[in-house]
């Protein structure tokens, strides 16, 4: 298959260079049949490519027929508005199939049509167009689908047993499809919950996601950007977990969701972490392993983006990595996969020279990065994991003693960083509790400390300067402010401090009897509540307008207060955390088994001696 793609790409290139249009005379006659001049082209290109004339003739005829088909389709679309889509079916269906349709049908109707025409289970397929999952509720036109678009069909079944009885197969498939969709919804919910959680939270009691640089230390990121980055990285980790199981059909939608959220982050932010570059590699790798690279028009662009991102993040000659980590041996596996995919792309485009250059670069890196199993075993006897051993041996060029020292030192560094980060969060938790003891809500304390970089004195002033925070209430059993009964004793207490009866009563109603907050607020605003805190003439609460914006992180992710929903949220969060690897360099721990096989395969195509 790969060789045929290469030869067709070469023939297409020759035809383009010589400005030969096979769909026009003399190569195509009025009946759209091949002209006699095709024989001359067959002999010419057969000799040039050193392949037999029969194969050359078949490939030229395939190019000619596709050109005619495309031209006819273009004319038909102009006249009737009926678009031609190229349907790329799952791997078990190796052909590319044209489908004609108008662009006003919904995604669901297109999925149904594809399933019916190709004997696929409708609920067991996903459609990818322009690197996005097809929205079943919107029309094709609304989703930017155009004439001649490439449509990739993913089959989400996890078993290839075709001999099962029909009823059993349908039942199993419906169950798997429901499980996959439910899992994607739980992933989305869990990530949204984690993305909203504040940095003050105690990691020992509440699941929390942090973003760190290459040294393992937390990166300060604006809240909105952090949310997008957490979502992007969460979807990416989910996709990578599925890739490890070779479940590429299910992994790809997660990776594409990750790509969408990464695009919401600033370029400056993406330059500080290598995650975006790794994601581009993973997306192209998924398309390649699904044998659907033809559906990814910008594969070459994605690989170039990855290369540039690696250079910015690691340094032109990896100098930043060497400065931070002392070596760059571990990251070389990323360049191996990058070079391999670039070589494959060049080969499929008919550029044999460039293909040979990149695949040989990948081959040399493979030889350098191959790990001696005996050395891994020797390190395991010292109490290190296989993953730690592989990563350290690559960083230390195979030296076992140096690798053992590296692992030990890294473990100590990580433990120290964890202690520092835990101490920092515990201090934040203590500061939150200090402000709560003064009568302010937990949410108000969080916001104030976040906006004042943890300065407790400034946080106290920040709350008073922002009256809306004073309305935050941790009490779920709240009573409307205008209905709150203020005790005469509390009013007398504030009047004794020098405030007027009217102001004292208003403040105690607003703050529901909290004398400390009422007195602090009145003192801060010269004895009178600010307008934003005053009760309206109708007696409605000043917090009603903004109450919808104060939902808790879990409420914003779609939860309610019922125990069942809380349990579901916990399950969703735990499911996310299960897919996040413990080792921060897990993405660098490639066994290279797949890469080895593919390198040997493509080296045989380009006829380069293997070393």
XYZ file of C-alpha atoms in Angstrom:
611
model
C 0.000 0.000 0.000
C 2.735 2.473 0.980
C 4.735 1.652 -2.155
C 1.710 2.167 -4.387
C 1.059 5.556 -2.778
C 4.659 6.500 -3.398
C 4.524 5.479 -7.080
C 1.216 7.280 -7.690
C 2.684 10.378 -6.030
C 5.753 10.151 -8.314
C 3.589 9.738 -11.431
C 1.397 12.670 -10.370
C 4.527 14.761 -9.866
C 5.884 13.851 -13.339
C 2.550 14.711 -14.960
C 2.434 18.045 -13.149
C 6.024 18.914 -14.128
C 5.300 18.164 -17.792
C 1.892 19.883 -17.618
C 0.104 16.756 -18.843
C -3.655 16.765 -18.177
C -4.879 13.192 -18.470
C -8.577 14.161 -18.391
C -8.215 16.112 -21.628
C -7.482 15.030 -25.252
C -5.399 13.341 -26.513
C -5.248 11.224 -23.330
C -9.050 11.072 -22.938
C -11.467 10.899 -25.894
C -15.051 12.149 -26.192
C -16.377 8.943 -24.646
C -14.060 9.549 -21.658
C -12.038 6.488 -22.603
C -8.228 6.350 -22.568
C -6.632 7.667 -25.775
C -3.880 5.882 -27.684
C -1.282 8.376 -26.446
C -1.577 6.784 -23.007
C 0.553 3.900 -24.290
C 3.473 6.273 -24.885
C 3.196 7.601 -21.330
C 3.116 4.063 -19.963
C 6.364 3.141 -21.714
C 8.038 6.404 -20.753
C 7.198 6.317 -17.033
C 7.639 2.566 -16.701
C 11.234 2.992 -17.777
C 11.727 6.059 -15.598
C 10.410 4.369 -12.423
C 11.856 0.964 -13.266
C 8.530 -0.856 -12.823
C 6.600 -3.105 -15.235
C 4.320 -1.542 -17.844
C 1.180 -3.274 -16.592
C 1.471 -1.695 -13.130
C 2.309 1.676 -14.679
C -0.717 1.490 -16.956
C -3.047 0.610 -14.054
C -1.794 3.487 -11.920
C -1.995 6.033 -14.762
C -5.517 4.868 -15.499
C -6.424 5.283 -11.828
C -5.065 8.852 -11.870
C -6.937 9.605 -15.117
C -10.265 8.226 -13.880
C -10.033 10.120 -10.589
C -9.290 13.358 -12.461
C -12.337 12.836 -14.702
C -14.470 11.938 -11.700
C -13.351 15.043 -9.830
C -13.952 17.276 -12.874
C -17.435 15.841 -13.389
C -18.176 16.289 -9.717
C -17.041 19.928 -9.807
C -19.339 20.677 -12.761
C -22.214 18.837 -11.107
C -21.724 20.783 -7.862
C -21.820 24.116 -9.721
C -25.089 23.193 -11.436
C -26.974 21.183 -8.801
C -25.285 21.968 -5.489
C -24.701 18.251 -4.917
C -21.299 17.880 -3.249
C -18.912 14.960 -3.589
C -17.313 13.715 -0.386
C -14.406 11.255 -0.201
C -15.264 8.661 2.437
C -12.268 6.966 4.049
C -13.588 3.804 5.670
C -12.006 1.915 8.594
C -8.917 -0.176 7.966
C -10.852 -3.339 7.258
C -12.355 -1.476 4.303
C -9.270 -0.363 2.459
C -10.901 1.654 -0.325
C -11.731 5.346 -0.537
C -15.382 5.682 -1.575
C -17.050 8.768 -3.119
C -20.429 9.860 -1.732
C -22.749 12.473 -3.245
C -24.974 14.584 -1.021
C -26.235 18.109 -0.497
C -24.593 20.041 2.327
C -27.867 20.860 4.100
C -28.278 17.438 5.692
C -27.333 17.036 9.351
C -24.317 15.170 10.650
C -26.664 12.461 11.916
C -28.141 11.996 8.424
C -24.647 11.713 6.899
C -23.613 9.163 9.518
C -26.776 7.161 8.850
C -26.178 7.231 5.088
C -22.566 6.048 5.442
C -23.590 3.282 7.859
C -26.360 2.012 5.564
C -24.283 2.065 2.378
C -21.277 0.290 3.914
C -22.915 -2.149 6.336
C -21.636 -0.391 9.452
C -23.390 -0.076 12.801
C -24.560 3.550 12.927
C -24.026 4.050 16.661
C -20.593 2.428 16.474
C -18.922 4.955 14.160
C -17.603 8.474 14.577
C -17.048 10.899 11.708
C -13.997 13.183 11.532
C -13.931 16.041 8.992
C -11.313 18.803 8.980
C -9.778 17.342 12.170
C -13.066 17.822 14.059
C -15.719 15.401 15.196
C -18.890 15.800 13.168
C -21.681 17.446 15.159
C -24.735 15.247 14.607
C -27.208 18.079 15.224
C -25.820 20.666 12.787
C -25.869 20.711 8.991
C -22.732 19.953 7.020
C -22.671 23.504 5.658
C -22.858 25.006 9.167
C -19.826 22.904 10.121
C -17.717 24.144 7.216
C -17.929 20.938 5.180
C -17.278 21.694 1.502
C -17.320 19.950 -1.862
C -14.498 17.366 -2.148
C -14.051 17.224 1.644
C -12.323 14.172 3.124
C -14.468 12.235 5.567
C -12.734 9.861 7.985
C -14.832 7.088 9.525
C -13.722 5.672 12.879
C -15.164 2.359 14.004
C -15.289 2.238 17.782
C -15.548 -1.486 18.282
C -12.751 -3.000 20.321
C -13.075 -6.538 18.966
C -12.419 -7.811 15.432
C -14.373 -11.039 15.858
C -16.564 -11.038 12.774
C -18.001 -14.510 13.407
C -20.242 -13.616 16.353
C -23.910 -14.131 15.904
C -25.786 -11.039 14.722
C -27.829 -10.467 17.842
C -24.872 -10.884 20.206
C -22.749 -8.595 18.053
C -25.355 -5.821 18.041
C -25.905 -6.054 21.789
C -22.188 -5.948 22.525
C -21.632 -3.094 20.101
C -24.436 -0.979 21.559
C -23.017 -1.577 25.027
C -19.482 -0.598 23.914
C -20.731 2.499 22.144
C -22.658 3.571 25.258
C -19.596 2.910 27.438
C -17.367 4.968 25.123
C -19.810 7.888 24.965
C -20.409 7.771 28.730
C -16.650 7.717 29.325
C -16.143 10.762 27.086
C -18.871 12.642 28.981
C -17.342 11.683 32.342
C -13.936 12.794 31.076
C -15.331 16.171 30.060
C -17.099 16.631 33.389
C -14.111 15.528 35.456
C -11.744 17.836 33.596
C -14.068 20.812 33.996
C -14.257 20.191 37.745
C -10.479 19.933 38.064
C -9.905 22.960 35.818
C -12.076 25.125 38.084
C -10.503 24.112 41.385
C -8.471 26.770 43.120
C -4.776 26.534 43.933
C -5.357 26.988 47.667
C -6.890 23.492 47.913
C -5.110 20.934 50.042
C -3.867 18.202 47.664
C -4.069 15.683 50.513
C -7.839 16.115 50.806
C -9.049 17.337 47.394
C -7.978 16.109 43.925
C -6.132 18.929 42.201
C -4.257 19.360 38.931
C -1.115 21.456 38.766
C 0.915 22.557 35.742
C 4.666 22.368 36.077
C 7.682 23.194 33.928
C 10.471 20.784 32.948
C 11.971 20.944 36.451
C 8.686 19.897 38.064
C 7.918 23.303 39.620
C 4.516 24.943 39.272
C 4.023 27.564 36.556
C 2.068 30.722 37.354
C -0.694 30.960 34.755
C -3.689 33.357 34.505
C -6.914 31.578 35.618
C -8.664 31.545 32.213
C -5.552 30.353 30.397
C -4.969 27.754 33.102
C -8.468 26.361 32.628
C -7.932 25.930 28.870
C -4.517 24.372 29.460
C -5.804 21.934 32.092
C -8.607 20.840 29.744
C -6.161 20.456 26.851
C -3.631 18.485 28.872
C -6.352 16.355 30.474
C -7.813 15.322 27.110
C -4.277 14.693 25.853
C -3.448 12.374 28.761
C -6.702 10.490 28.195
C -5.849 10.064 24.529
C -2.297 8.957 25.331
C -3.580 6.332 27.774
C -5.694 4.874 24.958
C -2.782 5.075 22.499
C -0.710 2.925 24.858
C -3.407 0.267 24.538
C -3.269 0.657 20.725
C -6.907 1.886 20.779
C -6.244 4.592 18.200
C -9.855 4.893 16.995
C -10.995 5.882 20.482
C -7.895 7.942 21.273
C -8.126 10.262 18.251
C -11.301 12.171 19.304
C -9.690 12.937 22.688
C -6.534 14.214 20.970
C -8.555 16.440 18.636
C -10.431 17.872 21.651
C -7.062 18.561 23.275
C -5.901 20.368 20.126
C -9.019 22.565 20.216
C -8.362 23.637 23.826
C -4.638 24.199 23.228
C -5.623 26.668 20.495
C -7.316 28.767 23.205
C -3.949 29.242 24.948
C -1.498 32.023 24.127
C 1.547 31.326 21.977
C 3.763 32.587 24.793
C 2.300 29.996 27.145
C 2.694 27.135 24.669
C 6.368 28.022 24.240
C 7.038 27.264 27.911
C 5.890 23.623 27.797
C 6.444 20.923 25.165
C 2.947 19.441 25.498
C 1.582 21.102 22.357
C 4.444 19.758 20.236
C 3.963 16.248 21.646
C 0.229 16.467 20.888
C 0.909 17.309 17.233
C 3.107 14.208 17.013
C 0.455 12.060 18.687
C -2.298 13.237 16.322
C -0.239 12.484 13.207
C 0.850 9.133 14.709
C -2.802 8.205 15.308
C -3.785 9.008 11.730
C -0.799 7.002 10.493
C -1.570 3.945 12.638
C -5.179 4.113 11.451
C -3.806 4.125 7.866
C -5.667 7.379 7.233
C -2.885 9.924 6.702
C -4.670 10.981 3.507
C -7.409 12.466 5.708
C -4.932 14.742 7.471
C -4.174 17.413 4.880
C -1.948 19.379 7.235
C 0.144 16.481 8.600
C 3.307 18.125 7.282
C 2.300 21.430 8.883
C 1.628 19.742 12.236
C 5.046 18.073 12.181
C 6.734 21.383 11.318
C 4.828 23.037 14.177
C 6.041 20.309 16.533
C 9.648 20.791 15.385
C 9.516 24.572 15.897
C 7.870 24.174 19.288
C 10.552 21.716 20.414
C 13.255 24.173 19.320
C 11.666 27.072 21.204
C 11.046 24.967 24.296
C 14.338 23.034 24.358
C 16.633 25.517 22.639
C 18.006 25.418 19.084
C 20.635 22.865 20.083
C 18.838 21.532 23.186
C 20.845 23.944 25.352
C 17.856 24.733 27.591
C 17.296 21.038 28.247
C 20.971 20.481 29.027
C 20.922 23.462 31.379
C 17.785 22.228 33.172
C 18.229 18.455 33.104
C 21.909 17.972 32.369
C 21.211 15.986 29.180
C 18.652 15.572 26.418
C 18.858 11.816 25.823
C 15.304 11.193 27.021
C 13.755 13.733 24.654
C 15.476 12.144 21.655
C 12.628 9.617 21.378
C 10.345 12.503 20.374
C 12.720 13.470 17.573
C 12.920 9.840 16.470
C 9.150 9.722 16.017
C 9.178 13.195 14.427
C 11.819 12.225 11.842
C 10.066 8.929 11.148
C 6.709 10.598 10.482
C 8.353 13.281 8.350
C 10.092 10.560 6.334
C 6.821 8.679 5.863
C 5.117 11.890 4.736
C 7.842 12.557 2.173
C 7.641 8.970 0.919
C 3.859 9.099 0.462
C 4.331 12.356 -1.465
C 6.834 10.750 -3.844
C 9.903 12.534 -2.451
C 12.225 9.554 -2.098
C 15.409 11.529 -1.412
C 13.887 13.462 1.494
C 12.178 10.297 2.740
C 15.512 8.449 2.819
C 17.164 11.322 4.693
C 14.578 11.475 7.497
C 14.007 7.734 7.858
C 17.773 7.173 8.105
C 17.926 9.887 10.794
C 15.199 8.026 12.667
C 17.065 4.744 12.181
C 20.285 6.173 13.622
C 18.419 7.516 16.629
C 16.770 4.136 17.128
C 20.169 2.446 17.268
C 21.332 5.047 19.785
C 18.242 4.809 21.989
C 17.757 1.033 22.014
C 18.043 -0.215 25.584
C 19.898 -3.354 26.650
C 17.312 -5.408 28.663
C 20.103 -6.670 30.931
C 20.893 -3.109 32.037
C 17.214 -2.491 32.826
C 17.208 -5.693 34.900
C 20.330 -4.632 36.808
C 18.692 -1.319 37.725
C 15.477 -3.085 38.756
C 17.519 -5.084 41.278
C 18.399 -1.739 42.896
C 14.702 -1.011 43.426
C 14.071 1.177 40.366
C 11.122 0.721 37.997
C 11.566 -0.302 34.362
C 10.326 3.120 33.315
C 12.853 4.920 35.503
C 15.582 2.605 34.184
C 14.772 3.210 30.505
C 14.597 6.983 30.898
C 17.798 7.184 32.933
C 19.779 4.868 30.632
C 18.828 7.014 27.636
C 19.813 10.162 29.517
C 23.160 8.602 30.528
C 23.964 6.953 27.176
C 23.606 3.460 28.624
C 25.880 3.890 31.661
C 24.249 1.891 34.484
C 26.110 3.555 37.365
C 25.360 7.066 36.125
C 21.728 6.068 35.507
C 21.351 4.825 39.101
C 22.757 8.106 40.455
C 20.470 10.114 38.160
C 17.350 8.253 39.343
C 18.318 8.671 42.995
C 19.016 12.390 42.614
C 15.824 12.946 40.654
C 13.768 11.171 43.307
C 15.245 13.449 45.971
C 14.609 16.573 43.863
C 10.996 15.579 43.242
C 10.429 14.861 46.924
C 11.806 18.305 47.825
C 9.622 20.031 45.228
C 6.557 18.172 46.509
C 7.359 19.243 50.074
C 7.735 22.875 49.003
C 4.528 22.862 46.941
C 2.607 21.161 49.746
C 3.895 23.701 52.278
C 2.865 26.526 49.955
C -0.664 25.191 49.605
C -0.949 24.468 53.303
C 0.012 28.090 54.014
C -2.689 29.213 51.592
C -5.197 26.983 53.376
C -4.201 28.500 56.734
C -4.641 32.012 55.310
C -8.073 31.098 53.982
C -9.051 29.811 57.434
C -7.727 33.026 59.043
C -10.005 35.148 56.850
C -12.907 32.768 57.491
C -12.374 33.185 61.233
C -12.814 36.929 60.696
C -16.298 36.278 59.302
C -15.611 36.251 55.576
C -16.739 33.431 53.318
C -14.369 30.775 52.056
C -14.916 31.848 48.448
C -14.206 35.511 49.276
C -10.996 34.467 51.037
C -9.903 32.379 48.018
C -10.491 35.188 45.535
C -8.821 37.824 47.680
C -5.690 35.763 48.358
C -5.436 34.804 44.704
C -5.601 38.446 43.618
C -3.048 39.581 46.200
C -0.511 36.794 45.603
C -1.161 35.354 49.052
C -0.558 38.552 51.052
C -2.945 38.231 54.012
C -3.061 41.935 54.930
C -3.704 42.993 51.357
C -6.326 40.228 50.969
C -8.247 41.654 53.940
C -8.273 45.110 52.304
C -9.133 43.564 48.893
C -12.323 42.038 50.314
C -13.424 45.363 51.760
C -12.602 47.182 48.512
C -14.741 44.734 46.541
C -18.206 44.757 48.151
C -19.537 41.904 45.992
C -17.175 39.556 47.843
C -18.783 40.530 51.127
C -22.029 38.972 49.908
C -20.430 35.529 49.502
C -22.016 33.110 51.926
C -20.861 29.586 52.822
C -24.202 28.835 54.488
C -26.390 26.733 52.186
C -29.446 27.295 54.422
C -29.536 30.986 53.622
C -32.393 33.368 54.476
C -33.319 36.372 52.305
C -31.579 39.491 53.640
C -34.770 41.520 53.928
C -36.359 38.741 56.003
C -33.434 38.341 58.403
C -34.374 39.293 61.948
C -31.722 41.551 63.502
C -31.426 41.465 67.278
C -31.646 44.709 69.205
C -28.502 43.703 71.089
C -26.504 43.605 67.820
C -27.845 46.997 66.743
C -26.939 48.490 70.136
C -23.460 46.974 69.816
C -22.822 48.770 66.497
C -24.390 52.000 67.719
C -22.073 51.893 70.734
C -19.189 51.778 68.206
C -20.457 55.055 66.738
C -22.591 53.957 63.768
C -26.114 55.232 63.167
C -29.107 53.011 63.901
C -30.129 52.940 60.229
C -26.653 51.957 59.017
C -26.237 49.379 61.767
C -29.569 47.720 60.982
C -28.879 47.695 57.216
C -25.411 46.217 57.647
C -26.629 43.511 60.025
C -29.401 42.536 57.583
C -26.964 42.365 54.648
C -24.441 40.330 56.626
C -27.096 38.294 58.448
C -26.095 39.287 61.930
C -22.302 39.043 61.504
C -21.234 41.922 63.747
C -17.537 41.666 62.867
C -18.036 41.929 59.085
C -20.733 44.605 59.513
C -18.482 46.796 61.689
C -15.409 46.336 59.467
C -17.418 47.252 56.354
C -19.072 50.292 57.907
C -15.737 51.511 59.234
C -14.092 51.021 55.818
C -16.844 53.000 54.030
C -17.170 55.857 56.547
C -20.185 54.561 58.419
C -22.433 53.993 55.380
C -22.819 50.860 53.256
C -21.801 51.251 49.591
C -24.688 51.398 47.108
C -23.942 47.908 45.775
C -24.699 46.442 49.218
C -27.872 48.400 50.021
C -31.207 46.587 50.001
C -33.477 47.718 47.142
C -36.762 49.477 47.954
C -38.673 46.288 47.056
C -36.596 44.479 49.640
C -34.845 42.109 47.298
C -31.355 40.905 48.037
C -28.456 42.777 46.376
C -26.836 39.422 45.723
C -29.628 38.096 43.508
C -28.291 39.654 40.315
C -24.869 38.142 40.686
C -25.864 34.846 42.310
C -25.740 32.992 39.021
C -22.075 33.903 38.591
C -21.084 32.537 41.999
C -21.719 28.878 41.398
C -19.141 26.605 42.839
C -16.687 24.945 40.462
C -18.617 21.703 40.648
C -21.921 23.488 39.979
C -20.442 25.110 36.884
C -19.475 21.653 35.700
C -23.084 20.543 35.879
C -23.491 19.152 39.405
C -26.184 19.474 42.036
C -26.132 19.055 45.780
C -27.536 15.533 45.787
C -25.241 12.801 47.120
C -25.708 10.796 43.934
C -24.380 13.617 41.789
C -21.473 14.161 44.178
C -20.577 10.481 43.896
C -20.720 10.737 40.100
C -18.428 13.774 40.215
C -15.973 11.926 42.429
C -15.990 8.983 40.013
C -15.450 11.303 37.034
C -12.510 13.048 38.719
C -10.939 9.773 39.854
C -11.250 8.385 36.340
C -9.260 11.352 35.034
C -6.607 10.977 37.709
C -6.198 7.278 36.905
C -5.050 8.189 33.387
C -2.523 10.777 34.559
C 0.814 8.975 34.916
C 2.754 9.256 38.153
C 6.050 9.853 36.345
C 6.239 13.330 34.796
C 8.306 11.976 31.883
C 5.939 9.132 31.031
C 5.453 10.607 27.551
C 9.167 10.075 26.879
C 9.085 6.410 27.846
C 8.544 4.828 24.435
C 9.541 1.178 24.077
C 10.210 1.898 20.357
C 8.857 -1.524 19.325
C 6.406 -0.014 16.827
C 9.027 2.430 15.575
C 11.537 -0.352 14.967
C 9.115 -2.297 12.781
C 8.073 0.767 10.774
C 11.674 1.928 10.250
C 12.640 -1.471 8.823
C 9.543 -1.489 6.600
C 10.192 1.931 5.059
C 13.926 1.391 4.732
C 13.099 -1.611 2.559
C 10.898 0.583 0.361
C 13.572 3.187 -0.280
C 16.238 0.502 -0.741
C 18.717 1.982 1.728
C 21.142 -0.468 3.354
C 20.253 -1.009 7.012
C 22.978 -0.628 9.595
